[in-house]
PDB file of C-alpha atoms and ligand atoms in Angstrom:
ATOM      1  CA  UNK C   1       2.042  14.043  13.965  1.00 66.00           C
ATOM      2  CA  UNK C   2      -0.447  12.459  11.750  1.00 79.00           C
ATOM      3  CA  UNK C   3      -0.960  15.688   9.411  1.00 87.00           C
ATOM      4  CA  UNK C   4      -0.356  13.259   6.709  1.00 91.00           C
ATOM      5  CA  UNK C   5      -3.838  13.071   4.302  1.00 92.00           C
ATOM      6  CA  UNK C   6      -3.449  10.688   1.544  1.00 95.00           C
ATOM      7  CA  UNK C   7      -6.852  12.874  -0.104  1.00 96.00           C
ATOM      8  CA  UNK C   8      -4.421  14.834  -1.401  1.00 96.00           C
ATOM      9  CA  UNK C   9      -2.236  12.339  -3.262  1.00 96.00           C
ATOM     10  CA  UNK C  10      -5.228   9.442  -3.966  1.00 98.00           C
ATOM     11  CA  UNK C  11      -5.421   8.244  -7.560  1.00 98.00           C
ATOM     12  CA  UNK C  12      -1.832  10.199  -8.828  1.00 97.00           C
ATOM     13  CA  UNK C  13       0.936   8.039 -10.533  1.00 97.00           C
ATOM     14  CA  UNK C  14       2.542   7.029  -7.277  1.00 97.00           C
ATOM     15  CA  UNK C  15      -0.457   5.382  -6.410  1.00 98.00           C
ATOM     16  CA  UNK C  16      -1.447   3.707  -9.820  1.00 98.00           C
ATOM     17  CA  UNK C  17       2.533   2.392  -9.453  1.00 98.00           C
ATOM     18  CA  UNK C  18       1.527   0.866  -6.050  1.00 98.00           C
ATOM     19  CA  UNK C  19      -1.965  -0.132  -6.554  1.00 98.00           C
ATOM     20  CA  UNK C  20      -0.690  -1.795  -9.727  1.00 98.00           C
ATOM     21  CA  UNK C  21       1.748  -3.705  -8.217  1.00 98.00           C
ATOM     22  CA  UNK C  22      -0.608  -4.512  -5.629  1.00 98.00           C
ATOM     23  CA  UNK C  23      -2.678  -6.426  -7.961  1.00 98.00           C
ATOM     24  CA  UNK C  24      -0.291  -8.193  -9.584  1.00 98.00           C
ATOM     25  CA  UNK C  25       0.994  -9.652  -6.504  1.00 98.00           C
ATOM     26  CA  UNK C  26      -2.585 -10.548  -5.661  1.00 98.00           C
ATOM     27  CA  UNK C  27      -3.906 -11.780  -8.385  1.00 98.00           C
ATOM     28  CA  UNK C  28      -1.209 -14.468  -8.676  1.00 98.00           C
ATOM     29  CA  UNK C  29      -1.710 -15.174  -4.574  1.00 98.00           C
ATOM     30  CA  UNK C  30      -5.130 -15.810  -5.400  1.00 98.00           C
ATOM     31  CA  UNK C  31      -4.376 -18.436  -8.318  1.00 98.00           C
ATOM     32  CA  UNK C  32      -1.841 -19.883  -6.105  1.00 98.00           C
ATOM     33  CA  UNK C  33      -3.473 -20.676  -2.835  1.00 98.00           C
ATOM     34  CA  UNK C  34      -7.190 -21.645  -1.458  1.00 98.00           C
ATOM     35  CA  UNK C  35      -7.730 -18.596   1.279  1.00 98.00           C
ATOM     36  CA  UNK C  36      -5.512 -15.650   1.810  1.00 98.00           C
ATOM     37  CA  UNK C  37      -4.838 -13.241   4.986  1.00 98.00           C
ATOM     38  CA  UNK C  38      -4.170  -9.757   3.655  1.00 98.00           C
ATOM     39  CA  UNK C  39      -3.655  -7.149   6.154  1.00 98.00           C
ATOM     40  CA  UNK C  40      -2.637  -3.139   5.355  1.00 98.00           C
ATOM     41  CA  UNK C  41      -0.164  -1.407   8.878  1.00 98.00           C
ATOM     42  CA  UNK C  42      -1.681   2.011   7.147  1.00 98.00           C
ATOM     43  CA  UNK C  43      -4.613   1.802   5.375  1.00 98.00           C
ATOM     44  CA  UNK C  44      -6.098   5.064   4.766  1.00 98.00           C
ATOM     45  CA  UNK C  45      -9.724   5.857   4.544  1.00 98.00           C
ATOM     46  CA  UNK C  46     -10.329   3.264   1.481  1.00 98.00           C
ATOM     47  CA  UNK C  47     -12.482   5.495  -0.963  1.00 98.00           C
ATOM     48  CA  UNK C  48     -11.371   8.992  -2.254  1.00 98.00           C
ATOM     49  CA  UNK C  49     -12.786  11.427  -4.066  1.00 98.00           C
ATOM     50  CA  UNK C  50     -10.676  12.971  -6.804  1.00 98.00           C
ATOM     51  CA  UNK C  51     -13.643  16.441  -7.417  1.00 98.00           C
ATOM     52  CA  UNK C  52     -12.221  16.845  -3.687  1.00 97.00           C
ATOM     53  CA  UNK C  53     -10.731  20.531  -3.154  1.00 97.00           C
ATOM     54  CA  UNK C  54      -7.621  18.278  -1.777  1.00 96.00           C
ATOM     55  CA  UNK C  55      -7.330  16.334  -4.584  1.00 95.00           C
ATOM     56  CA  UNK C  56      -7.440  19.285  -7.051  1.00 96.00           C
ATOM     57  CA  UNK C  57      -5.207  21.447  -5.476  1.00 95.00           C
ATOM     58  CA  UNK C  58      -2.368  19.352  -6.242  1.00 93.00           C
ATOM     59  CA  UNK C  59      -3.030  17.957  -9.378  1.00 93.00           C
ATOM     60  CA  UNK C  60      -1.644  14.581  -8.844  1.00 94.00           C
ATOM     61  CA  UNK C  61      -4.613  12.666  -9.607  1.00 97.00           C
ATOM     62  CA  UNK C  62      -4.376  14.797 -13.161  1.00 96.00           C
ATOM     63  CA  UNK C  63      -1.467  13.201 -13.568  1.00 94.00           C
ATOM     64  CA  UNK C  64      -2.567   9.492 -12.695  1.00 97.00           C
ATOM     65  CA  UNK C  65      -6.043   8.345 -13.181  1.00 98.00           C
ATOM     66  CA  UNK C  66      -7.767  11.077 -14.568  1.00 98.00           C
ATOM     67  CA  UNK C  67      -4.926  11.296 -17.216  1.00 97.00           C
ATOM     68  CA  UNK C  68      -6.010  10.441 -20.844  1.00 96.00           C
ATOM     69  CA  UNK C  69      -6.084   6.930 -21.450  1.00 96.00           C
ATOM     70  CA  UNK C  70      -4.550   5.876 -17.453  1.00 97.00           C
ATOM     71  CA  UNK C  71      -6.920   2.823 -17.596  1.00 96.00           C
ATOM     72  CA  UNK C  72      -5.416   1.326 -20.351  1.00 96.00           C
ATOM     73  CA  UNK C  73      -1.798   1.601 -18.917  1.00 96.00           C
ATOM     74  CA  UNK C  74      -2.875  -0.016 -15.656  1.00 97.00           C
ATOM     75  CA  UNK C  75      -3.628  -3.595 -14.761  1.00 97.00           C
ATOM     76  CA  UNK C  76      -7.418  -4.581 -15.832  1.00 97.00           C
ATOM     77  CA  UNK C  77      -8.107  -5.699 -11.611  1.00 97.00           C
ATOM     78  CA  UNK C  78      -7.242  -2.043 -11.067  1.00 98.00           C
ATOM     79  CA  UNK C  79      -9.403  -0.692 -13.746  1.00 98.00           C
ATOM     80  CA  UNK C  80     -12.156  -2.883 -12.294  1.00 98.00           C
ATOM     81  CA  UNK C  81     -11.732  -1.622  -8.793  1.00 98.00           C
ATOM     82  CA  UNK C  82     -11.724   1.484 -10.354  1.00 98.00           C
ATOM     83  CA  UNK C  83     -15.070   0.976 -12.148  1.00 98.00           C
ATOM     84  CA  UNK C  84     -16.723  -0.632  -8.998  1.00 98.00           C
ATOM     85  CA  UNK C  85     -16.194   1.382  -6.437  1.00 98.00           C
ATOM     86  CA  UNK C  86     -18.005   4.620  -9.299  1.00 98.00           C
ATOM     87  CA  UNK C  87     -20.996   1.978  -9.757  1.00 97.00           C
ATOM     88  CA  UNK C  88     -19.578   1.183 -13.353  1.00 97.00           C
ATOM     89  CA  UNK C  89     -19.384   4.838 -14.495  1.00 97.00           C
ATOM     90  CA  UNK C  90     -16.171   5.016 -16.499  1.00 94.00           C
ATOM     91  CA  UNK C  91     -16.308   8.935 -16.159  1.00 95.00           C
ATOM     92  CA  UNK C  92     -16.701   8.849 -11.718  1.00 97.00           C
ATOM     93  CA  UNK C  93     -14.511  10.737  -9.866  1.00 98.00           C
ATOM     94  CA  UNK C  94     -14.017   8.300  -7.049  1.00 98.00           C
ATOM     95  CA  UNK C  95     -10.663   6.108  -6.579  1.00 98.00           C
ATOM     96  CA  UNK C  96     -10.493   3.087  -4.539  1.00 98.00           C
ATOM     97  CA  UNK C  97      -7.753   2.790  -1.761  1.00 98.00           C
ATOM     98  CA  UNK C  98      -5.615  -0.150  -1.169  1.00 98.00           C
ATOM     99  CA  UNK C  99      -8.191  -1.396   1.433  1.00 98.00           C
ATOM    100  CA  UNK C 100     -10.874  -1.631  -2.199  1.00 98.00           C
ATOM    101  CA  UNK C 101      -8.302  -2.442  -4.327  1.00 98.00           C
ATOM    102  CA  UNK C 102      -7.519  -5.394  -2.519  1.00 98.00           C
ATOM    103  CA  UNK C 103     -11.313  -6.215  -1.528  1.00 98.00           C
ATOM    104  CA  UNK C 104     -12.065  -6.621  -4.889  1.00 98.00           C
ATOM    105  CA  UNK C 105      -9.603  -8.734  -6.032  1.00 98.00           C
ATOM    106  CA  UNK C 106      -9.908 -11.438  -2.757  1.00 98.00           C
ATOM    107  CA  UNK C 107     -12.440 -14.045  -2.755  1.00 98.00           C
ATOM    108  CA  UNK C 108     -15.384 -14.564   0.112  1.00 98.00           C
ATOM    109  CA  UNK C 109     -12.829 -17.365   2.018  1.00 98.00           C
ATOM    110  CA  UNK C 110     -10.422 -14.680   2.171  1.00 98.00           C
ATOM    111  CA  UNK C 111      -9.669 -12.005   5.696  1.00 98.00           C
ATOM    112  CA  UNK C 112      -8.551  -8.486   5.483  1.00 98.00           C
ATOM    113  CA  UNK C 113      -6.801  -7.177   8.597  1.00 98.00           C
ATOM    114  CA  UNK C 114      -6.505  -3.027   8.244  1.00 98.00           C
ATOM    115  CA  UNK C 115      -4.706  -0.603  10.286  1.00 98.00           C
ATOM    116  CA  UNK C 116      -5.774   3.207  10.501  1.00 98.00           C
ATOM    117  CA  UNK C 117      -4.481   5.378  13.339  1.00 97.00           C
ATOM    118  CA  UNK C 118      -6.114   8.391  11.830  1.00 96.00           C
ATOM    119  CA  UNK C 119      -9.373   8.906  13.605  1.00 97.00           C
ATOM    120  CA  UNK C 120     -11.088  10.927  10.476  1.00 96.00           C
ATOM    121  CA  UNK C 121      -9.578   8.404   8.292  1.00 98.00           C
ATOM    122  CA  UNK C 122     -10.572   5.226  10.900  1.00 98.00           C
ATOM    123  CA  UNK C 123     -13.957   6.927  10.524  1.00 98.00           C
ATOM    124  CA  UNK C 124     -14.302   7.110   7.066  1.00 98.00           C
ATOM    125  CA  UNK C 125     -12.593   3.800   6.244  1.00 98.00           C
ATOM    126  CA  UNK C 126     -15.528   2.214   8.401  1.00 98.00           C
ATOM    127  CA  UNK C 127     -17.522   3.645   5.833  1.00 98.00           C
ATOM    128  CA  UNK C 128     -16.014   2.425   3.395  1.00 98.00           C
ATOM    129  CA  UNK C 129     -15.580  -1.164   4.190  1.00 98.00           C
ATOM    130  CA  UNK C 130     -18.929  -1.132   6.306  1.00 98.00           C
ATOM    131  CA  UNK C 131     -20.806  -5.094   5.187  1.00 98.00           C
ATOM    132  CA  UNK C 132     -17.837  -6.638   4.150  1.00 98.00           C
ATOM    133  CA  UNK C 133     -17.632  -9.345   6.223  1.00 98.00           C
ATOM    134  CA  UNK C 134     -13.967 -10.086   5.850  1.00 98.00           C
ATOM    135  CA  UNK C 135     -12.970  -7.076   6.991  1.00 98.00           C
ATOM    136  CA  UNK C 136     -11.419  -6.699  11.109  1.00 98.00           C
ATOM    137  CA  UNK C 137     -10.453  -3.407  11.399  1.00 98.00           C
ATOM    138  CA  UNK C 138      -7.990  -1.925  13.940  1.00 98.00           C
ATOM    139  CA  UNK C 139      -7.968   1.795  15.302  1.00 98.00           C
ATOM    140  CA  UNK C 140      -4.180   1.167  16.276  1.00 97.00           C
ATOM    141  CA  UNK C 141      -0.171   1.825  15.498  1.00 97.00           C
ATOM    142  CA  UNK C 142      -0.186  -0.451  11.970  1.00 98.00           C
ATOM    143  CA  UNK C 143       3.419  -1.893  12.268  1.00 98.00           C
ATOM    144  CA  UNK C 144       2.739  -3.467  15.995  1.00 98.00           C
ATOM    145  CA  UNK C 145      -0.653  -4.466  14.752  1.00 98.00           C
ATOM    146  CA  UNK C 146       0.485  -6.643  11.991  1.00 98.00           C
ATOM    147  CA  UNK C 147       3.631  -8.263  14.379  1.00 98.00           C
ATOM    148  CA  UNK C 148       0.916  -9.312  16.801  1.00 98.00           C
ATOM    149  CA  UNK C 149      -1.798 -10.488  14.331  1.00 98.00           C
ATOM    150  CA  UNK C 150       0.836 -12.753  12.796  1.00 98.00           C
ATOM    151  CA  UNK C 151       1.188 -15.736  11.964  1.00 98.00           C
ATOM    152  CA  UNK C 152      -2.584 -15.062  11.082  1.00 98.00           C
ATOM    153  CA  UNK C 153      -4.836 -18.099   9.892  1.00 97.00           C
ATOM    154  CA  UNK C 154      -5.094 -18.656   6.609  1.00 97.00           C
ATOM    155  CA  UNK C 155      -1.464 -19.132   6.732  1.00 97.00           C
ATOM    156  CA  UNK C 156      -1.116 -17.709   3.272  1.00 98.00           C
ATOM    157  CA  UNK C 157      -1.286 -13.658   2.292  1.00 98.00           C
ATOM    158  CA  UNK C 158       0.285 -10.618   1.995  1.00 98.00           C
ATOM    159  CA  UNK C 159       1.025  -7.441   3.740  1.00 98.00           C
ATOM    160  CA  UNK C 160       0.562  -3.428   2.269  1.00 98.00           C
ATOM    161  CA  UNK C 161       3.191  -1.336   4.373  1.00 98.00           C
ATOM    162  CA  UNK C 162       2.227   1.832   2.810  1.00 98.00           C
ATOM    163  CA  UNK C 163       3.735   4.290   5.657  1.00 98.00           C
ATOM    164  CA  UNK C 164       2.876   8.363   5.402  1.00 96.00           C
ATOM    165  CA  UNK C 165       7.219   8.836   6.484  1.00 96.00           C
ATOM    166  CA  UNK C 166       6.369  11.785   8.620  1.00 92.00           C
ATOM    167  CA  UNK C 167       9.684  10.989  10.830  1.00 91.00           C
ATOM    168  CA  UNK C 168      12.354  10.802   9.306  1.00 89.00           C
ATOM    169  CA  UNK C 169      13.473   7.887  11.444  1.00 93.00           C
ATOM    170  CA  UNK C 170      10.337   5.974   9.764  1.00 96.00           C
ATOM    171  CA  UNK C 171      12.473   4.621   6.762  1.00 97.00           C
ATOM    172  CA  UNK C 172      14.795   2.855   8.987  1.00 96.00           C
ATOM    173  CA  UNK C 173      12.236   2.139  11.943  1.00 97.00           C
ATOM    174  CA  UNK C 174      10.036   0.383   8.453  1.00 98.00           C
ATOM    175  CA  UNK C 175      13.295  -2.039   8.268  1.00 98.00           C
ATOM    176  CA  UNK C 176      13.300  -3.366  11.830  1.00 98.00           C
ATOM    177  CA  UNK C 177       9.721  -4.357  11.458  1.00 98.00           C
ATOM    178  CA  UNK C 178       9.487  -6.309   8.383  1.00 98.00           C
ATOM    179  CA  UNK C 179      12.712  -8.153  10.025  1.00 98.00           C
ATOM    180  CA  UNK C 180      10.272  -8.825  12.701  1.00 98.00           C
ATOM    181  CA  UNK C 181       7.700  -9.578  10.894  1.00 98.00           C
ATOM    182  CA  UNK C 182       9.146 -11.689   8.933  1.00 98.00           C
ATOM    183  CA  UNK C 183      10.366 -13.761  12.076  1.00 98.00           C
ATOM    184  CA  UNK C 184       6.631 -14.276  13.026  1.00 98.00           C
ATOM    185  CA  UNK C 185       5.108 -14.771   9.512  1.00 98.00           C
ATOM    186  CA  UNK C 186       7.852 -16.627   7.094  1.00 97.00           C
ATOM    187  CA  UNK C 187       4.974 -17.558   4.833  1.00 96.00           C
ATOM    188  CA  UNK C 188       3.704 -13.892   4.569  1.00 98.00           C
ATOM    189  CA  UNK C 189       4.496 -11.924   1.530  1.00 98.00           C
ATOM    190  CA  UNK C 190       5.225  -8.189   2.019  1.00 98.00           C
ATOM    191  CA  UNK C 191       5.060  -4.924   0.155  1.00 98.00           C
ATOM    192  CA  UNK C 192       6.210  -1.325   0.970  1.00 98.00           C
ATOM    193  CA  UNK C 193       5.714   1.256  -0.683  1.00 98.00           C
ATOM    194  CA  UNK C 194       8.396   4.314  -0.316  1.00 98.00           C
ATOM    195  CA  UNK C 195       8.613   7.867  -2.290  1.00 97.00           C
ATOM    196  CA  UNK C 196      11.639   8.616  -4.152  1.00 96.00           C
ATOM    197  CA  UNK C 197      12.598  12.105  -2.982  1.00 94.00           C
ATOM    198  CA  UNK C 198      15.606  14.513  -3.370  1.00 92.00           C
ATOM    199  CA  UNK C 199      16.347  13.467   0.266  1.00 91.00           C
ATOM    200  CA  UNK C 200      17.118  10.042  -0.626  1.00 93.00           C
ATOM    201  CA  UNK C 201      16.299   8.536   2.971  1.00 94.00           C
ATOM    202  CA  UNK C 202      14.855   5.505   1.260  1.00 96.00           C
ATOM    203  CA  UNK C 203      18.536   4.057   0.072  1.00 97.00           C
ATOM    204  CA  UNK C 204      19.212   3.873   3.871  1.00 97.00           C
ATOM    205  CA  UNK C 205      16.004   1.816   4.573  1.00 97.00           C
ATOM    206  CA  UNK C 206      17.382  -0.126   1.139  1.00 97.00           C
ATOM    207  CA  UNK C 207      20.531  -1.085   3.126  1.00 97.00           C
ATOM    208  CA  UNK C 208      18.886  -1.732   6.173  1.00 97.00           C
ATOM    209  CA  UNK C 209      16.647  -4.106   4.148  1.00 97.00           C
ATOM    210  CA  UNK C 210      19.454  -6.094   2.781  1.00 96.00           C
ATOM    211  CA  UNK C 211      21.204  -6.496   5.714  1.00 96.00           C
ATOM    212  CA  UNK C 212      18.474  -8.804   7.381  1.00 96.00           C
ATOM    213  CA  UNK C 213      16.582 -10.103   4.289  1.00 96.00           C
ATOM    214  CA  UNK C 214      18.105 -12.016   1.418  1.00 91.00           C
ATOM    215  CA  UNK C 215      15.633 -11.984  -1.261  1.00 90.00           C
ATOM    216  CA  UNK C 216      14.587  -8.160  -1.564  1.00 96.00           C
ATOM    217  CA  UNK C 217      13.147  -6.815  -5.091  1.00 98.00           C
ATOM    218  CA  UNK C 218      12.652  -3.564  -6.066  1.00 98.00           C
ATOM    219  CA  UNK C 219      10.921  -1.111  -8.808  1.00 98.00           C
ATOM    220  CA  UNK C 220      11.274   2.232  -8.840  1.00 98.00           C
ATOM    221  CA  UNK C 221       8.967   4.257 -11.591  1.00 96.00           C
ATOM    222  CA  UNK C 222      10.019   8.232 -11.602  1.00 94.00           C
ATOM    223  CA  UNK C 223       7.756  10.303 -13.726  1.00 90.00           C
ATOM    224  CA  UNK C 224      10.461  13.708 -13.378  1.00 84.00           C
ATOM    225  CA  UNK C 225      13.561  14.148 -12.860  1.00 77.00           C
ATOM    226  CA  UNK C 226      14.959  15.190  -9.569  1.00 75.00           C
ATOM    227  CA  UNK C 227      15.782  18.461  -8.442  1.00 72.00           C
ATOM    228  CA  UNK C 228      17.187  20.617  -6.075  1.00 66.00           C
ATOM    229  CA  UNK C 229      13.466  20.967  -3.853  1.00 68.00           C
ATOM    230  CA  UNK C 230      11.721  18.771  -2.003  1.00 69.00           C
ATOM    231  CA  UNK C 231       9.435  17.204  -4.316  1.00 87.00           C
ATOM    232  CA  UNK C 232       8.562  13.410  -4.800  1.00 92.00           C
ATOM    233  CA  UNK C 233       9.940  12.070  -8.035  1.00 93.00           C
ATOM    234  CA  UNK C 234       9.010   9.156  -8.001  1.00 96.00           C
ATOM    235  CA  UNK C 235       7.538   5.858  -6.476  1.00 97.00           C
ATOM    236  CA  UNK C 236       9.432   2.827  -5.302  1.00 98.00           C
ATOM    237  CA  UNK C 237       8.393  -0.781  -4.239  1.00 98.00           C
ATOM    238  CA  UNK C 238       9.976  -3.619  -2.168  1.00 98.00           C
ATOM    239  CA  UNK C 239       9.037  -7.174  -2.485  1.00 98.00           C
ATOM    240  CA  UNK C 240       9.634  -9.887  -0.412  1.00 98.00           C
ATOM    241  CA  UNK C 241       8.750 -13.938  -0.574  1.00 98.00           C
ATOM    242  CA  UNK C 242       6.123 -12.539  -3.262  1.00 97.00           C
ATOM    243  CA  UNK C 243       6.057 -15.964  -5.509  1.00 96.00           C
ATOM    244  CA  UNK C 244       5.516 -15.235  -8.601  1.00 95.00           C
ATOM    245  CA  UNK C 245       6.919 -13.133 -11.380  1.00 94.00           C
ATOM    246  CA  UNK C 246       7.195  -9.702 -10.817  1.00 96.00           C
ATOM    247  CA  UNK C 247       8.205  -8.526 -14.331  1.00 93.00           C
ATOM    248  CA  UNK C 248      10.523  -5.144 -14.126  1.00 96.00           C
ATOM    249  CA  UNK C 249      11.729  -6.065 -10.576  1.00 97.00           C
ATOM    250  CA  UNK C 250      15.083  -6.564  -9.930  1.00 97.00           C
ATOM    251  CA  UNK C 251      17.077  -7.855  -6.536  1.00 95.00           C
ATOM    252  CA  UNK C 252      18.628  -5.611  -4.728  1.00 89.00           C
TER     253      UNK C 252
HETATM  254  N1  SAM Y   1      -2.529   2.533   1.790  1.00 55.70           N
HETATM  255  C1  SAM Y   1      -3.395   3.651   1.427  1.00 55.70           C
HETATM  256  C2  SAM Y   1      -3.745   3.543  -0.045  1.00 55.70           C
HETATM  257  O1  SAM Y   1      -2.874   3.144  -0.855  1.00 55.70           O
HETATM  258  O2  SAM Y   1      -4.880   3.842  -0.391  1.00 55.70           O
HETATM  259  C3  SAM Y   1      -2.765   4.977   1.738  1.00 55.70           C
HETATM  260  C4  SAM Y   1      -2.221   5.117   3.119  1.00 55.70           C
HETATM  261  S1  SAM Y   1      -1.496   6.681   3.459  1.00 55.70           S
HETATM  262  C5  SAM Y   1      -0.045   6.665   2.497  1.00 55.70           C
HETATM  263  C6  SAM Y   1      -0.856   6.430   5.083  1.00 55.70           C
HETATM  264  C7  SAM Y   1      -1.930   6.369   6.157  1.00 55.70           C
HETATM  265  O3  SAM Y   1      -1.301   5.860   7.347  1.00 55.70           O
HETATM  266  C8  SAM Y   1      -2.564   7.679   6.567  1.00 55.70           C
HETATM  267  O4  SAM Y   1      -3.953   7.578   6.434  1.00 55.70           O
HETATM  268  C9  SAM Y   1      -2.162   7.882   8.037  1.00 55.70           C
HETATM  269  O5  SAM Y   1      -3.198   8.455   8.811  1.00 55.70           O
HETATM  270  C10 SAM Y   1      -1.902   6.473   8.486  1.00 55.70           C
HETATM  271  N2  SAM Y   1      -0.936   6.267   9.581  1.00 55.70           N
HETATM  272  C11 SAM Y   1       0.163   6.992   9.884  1.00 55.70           C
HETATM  273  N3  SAM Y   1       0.871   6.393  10.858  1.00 55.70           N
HETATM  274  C12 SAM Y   1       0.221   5.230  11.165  1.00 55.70           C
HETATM  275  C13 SAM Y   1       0.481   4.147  12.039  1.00 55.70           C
HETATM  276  N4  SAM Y   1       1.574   4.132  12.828  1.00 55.70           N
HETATM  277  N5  SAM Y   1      -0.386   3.105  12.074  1.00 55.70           N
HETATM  278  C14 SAM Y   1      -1.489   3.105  11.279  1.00 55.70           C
HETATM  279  N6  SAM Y   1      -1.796   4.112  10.416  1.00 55.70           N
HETATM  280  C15 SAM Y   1      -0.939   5.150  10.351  1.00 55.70           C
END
């Protein structure tokens, strides 16, 4: 296992649809509360380069940020991240990961917690977080990380669960621990991210969700239709105890 490489996807539309949800919920976290813990169960390696042979070969990023006019259609955090992390060069080729994305929307008070099993992409996310002193990172299984780093302190904050779903067993394994997680952090807000697919595995983690949590939201954002193959349609996000307005979100 762990063949997964998110190169290959970085900076497409299903990750402007999760990085932009990803600031919203942020951005209103950090208006609403002095320090925040944000921690990531799979983080990636944090900066990608969209030039890469990876990223070109399948075109997604074409299709997200390096699309005409993407920065305009995303949230202006995002578009900043964007900008930083290519040393304010509108035309750079890198994209931030969620581990940037987030780091440059929290404040100095604020901890990041982030989980990489991935030892090329543990290596390269040390990289790419190395001075930032907020930062704990953890070569280690993501979903047991977060269970045992919780309730963290600040009390406040928000978890990415942004899983690869190289098992097929991972959409409903992905329910059991944010009903666990939940148990230990009732303060925390959660995200996960899932991939609409022809497969449809994520309406079972759906079900599973609602069966143990009663205030699930969800957007789904397809950019094709779906057809008979095996191809990712589209992008989907879950919510939970996020407090403020989510606009496009509905309950499940
Ligand atoms: N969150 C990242 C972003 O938006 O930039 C992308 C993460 S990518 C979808 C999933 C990552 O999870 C991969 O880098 C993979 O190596 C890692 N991974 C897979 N299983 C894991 C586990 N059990 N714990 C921690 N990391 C894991």
């Amino acid at each position: 296992m762990l063949s997964y490489q998110h190169l290959y996807h970085a900076g497409g539309p299903a990750d402007l649809h999760k990085h932009s949800v990803l600031c919203a919920v942020l951005d209103d976290l950090v208006a609403r509360y002095r320090a925040l813990s944000y921690m990531e169960t799979h983080a990636g390696r944090g900066l990608y380069d969209l030039a890469a042979a990876e990223s070109v070969k399948t075109g997604e990023a074409a299709l997200g940020w390096l699309a005409p006019g993407a920065a305009g259609r995303v949230p202006a955090e995002l578009a900043g991240a964007v900008l930083a992390v290519n040393g304010g060069d509108p035309d750079g080729m890198s994209y931030p990961g969620s581990p940037l994305v987030a780091a440059h929307l929290l404040r100095p008070q604020d901890s990041l917690h982030l989980c990489e099993l991935h030892p090329q992409e543990y290596a390269a996310l040390e990289k790419a977080v190395a001075g930032d002193e907020r930062v704990t990172l953890y070569h280690q299984d993501g979903y047991e990380s977060v269970i045992k780093l919780s309730p963290p302190l600040p009390r406040r904050g928000l978890v990415l669960v942004d899983p690869s779903y190289e098992i097929k067993d991972e959409y409903i394994q992905v329910a059991g621990v944010i009903d666990r997680l939940r148990r230990v952090w009732p303060d925390g807000a959660v995200l996960l991210w899932y991939p609409l697919l022809p497969a449809a595995r994520h309406e079972a983690m759906k079900t599973a969700l609602a069966k143990t949590q009663p205030d699930v939201l969800v957007h789904e954002y397809c950019w094709t239709v779906p057809e008979g193959g095996s191809g990712m349609y589209g992008s989907g996000m879950i919510a939970l105890n996020c407090p403020g307005a989510l606009p496009g979100f509905s309950s499940l």
